[in-house]
Amino acid sequence: MKLFEARELVEMKDECTRECRSCRRRMKLLHTFVDLNSVVFFHMFECTCGERTWDN
């Protein structure tokens, strides 16, 4: 039985141009998740004002 699968972690440079809806500052890429079944990437962003959002 295979309990764990090998995963490769990759560090990516934050070149986000996403703008915060609240304060209009540049948001920081916080996390990237991958759905391995559909190979869809989800990105979570955070602003210094505390606003968080995500996209895919």
PDB file of C-alpha atoms in Angstrom:
ATOM      1  CA  MET A   1       0.000   0.000   0.000  1.00  0.00           C
ATOM      2  CA  LYS A   2       1.283   3.441  -0.920  1.00  0.00           C
ATOM      3  CA  LEU A   3       0.693   5.793   2.011  1.00  0.00           C
ATOM      4  CA  PHE A   4       2.693   8.772   0.786  1.00  0.00           C
ATOM      5  CA  GLU A   5       3.421   9.994  -2.706  1.00  0.00           C
ATOM      6  CA  ALA A   6       6.555  11.908  -3.637  1.00  0.00           C
ATOM      7  CA  ARG A   7       5.997  15.628  -3.925  1.00  0.00           C
ATOM      8  CA  GLU A   8       8.359  18.198  -5.329  1.00  0.00           C
ATOM      9  CA  LEU A   9       8.368  21.637  -3.746  1.00  0.00           C
ATOM     10  CA  VAL A  10       9.379  24.552  -5.915  1.00  0.00           C
ATOM     11  CA  GLU A  11      10.156  28.067  -4.774  1.00  0.00           C
ATOM     12  CA  MET A  12       8.878  30.699  -7.147  1.00  0.00           C
ATOM     13  CA  LYS A  13       9.858  34.334  -7.314  1.00  0.00           C
ATOM     14  CA  ASP A  14       6.935  36.600  -6.407  1.00  0.00           C
ATOM     15  CA  GLU A  15       6.238  38.643  -9.527  1.00  0.00           C
ATOM     16  CA  CYS A  16       2.626  39.318  -8.637  1.00  0.00           C
ATOM     17  CA  THR A  17       0.947  42.342 -10.174  1.00  0.00           C
ATOM     18  CA  ARG A  18      -2.372  41.713  -8.417  1.00  0.00           C
ATOM     19  CA  GLU A  19      -3.847  44.826  -6.817  1.00  0.00           C
ATOM     20  CA  CYS A  20      -5.719  44.869  -3.495  1.00  0.00           C
ATOM     21  CA  ARG A  21      -9.415  45.740  -3.827  1.00  0.00           C
ATOM     22  CA  SER A  22      -9.402  47.587  -0.498  1.00  0.00           C
ATOM     23  CA  CYS A  23      -6.294  49.772  -0.567  1.00  0.00           C
ATOM     24  CA  ARG A  24      -4.971  49.382  -4.153  1.00  0.00           C
ATOM     25  CA  ARG A  25      -1.507  48.224  -2.984  1.00  0.00           C
ATOM     26  CA  ARG A  26       0.350  45.351  -4.628  1.00  0.00           C
ATOM     27  CA  MET A  27      -0.575  41.980  -3.097  1.00  0.00           C
ATOM     28  CA  LYS A  28       1.937  39.267  -2.205  1.00  0.00           C
ATOM     29  CA  LEU A  29       1.630  35.687  -3.442  1.00  0.00           C
ATOM     30  CA  LEU A  30       1.142  33.713  -0.227  1.00  0.00           C
ATOM     31  CA  HIS A  31       0.536  30.093  -1.339  1.00  0.00           C
ATOM     32  CA  THR A  32       0.079  28.051  -4.498  1.00  0.00           C
ATOM     33  CA  PHE A  33      -1.932  24.833  -4.381  1.00  0.00           C
ATOM     34  CA  VAL A  34      -2.333  22.202  -7.096  1.00  0.00           C
ATOM     35  CA  ASP A  35      -5.283  19.866  -7.575  1.00  0.00           C
ATOM     36  CA  LEU A  36      -3.412  16.827  -8.931  1.00  0.00           C
ATOM     37  CA  ASN A  37      -6.558  15.237 -10.352  1.00  0.00           C
ATOM     38  CA  SER A  38      -7.456  18.150 -12.613  1.00  0.00           C
ATOM     39  CA  VAL A  39      -4.020  19.876 -12.675  1.00  0.00           C
ATOM     40  CA  VAL A  40      -5.586  23.185 -11.669  1.00  0.00           C
ATOM     41  CA  PHE A  41      -3.431  25.715  -9.799  1.00  0.00           C
ATOM     42  CA  PHE A  42      -4.916  27.902  -7.064  1.00  0.00           C
ATOM     43  CA  HIS A  43      -3.041  31.010  -5.890  1.00  0.00           C
ATOM     44  CA  MET A  44      -3.661  32.747  -2.564  1.00  0.00           C
ATOM     45  CA  PHE A  45      -2.675  36.415  -2.214  1.00  0.00           C
ATOM     46  CA  GLU A  46      -2.351  38.657   0.843  1.00  0.00           C
ATOM     47  CA  CYS A  47      -2.026  42.431   1.203  1.00  0.00           C
ATOM     48  CA  THR A  48      -0.318  44.348   4.001  1.00  0.00           C
ATOM     49  CA  CYS A  49      -3.765  45.717   4.958  1.00  0.00           C
ATOM     50  CA  GLY A  50      -4.887  42.139   5.767  1.00  0.00           C
ATOM     51  CA  GLU A  51      -7.046  41.521   2.691  1.00  0.00           C
ATOM     52  CA  ARG A  52      -6.771  37.984   1.257  1.00  0.00           C
ATOM     53  CA  THR A  53      -8.046  36.607  -2.027  1.00  0.00           C
ATOM     54  CA  TRP A  54      -7.427  33.664  -4.361  1.00  0.00           C
ATOM     55  CA  ASP A  55      -7.753  32.741  -7.996  1.00  0.00           C
ATOM     56  CA  ASN A  56      -7.160  29.807 -10.309  1.00  0.00           C
TER      57      ASN A  56
END
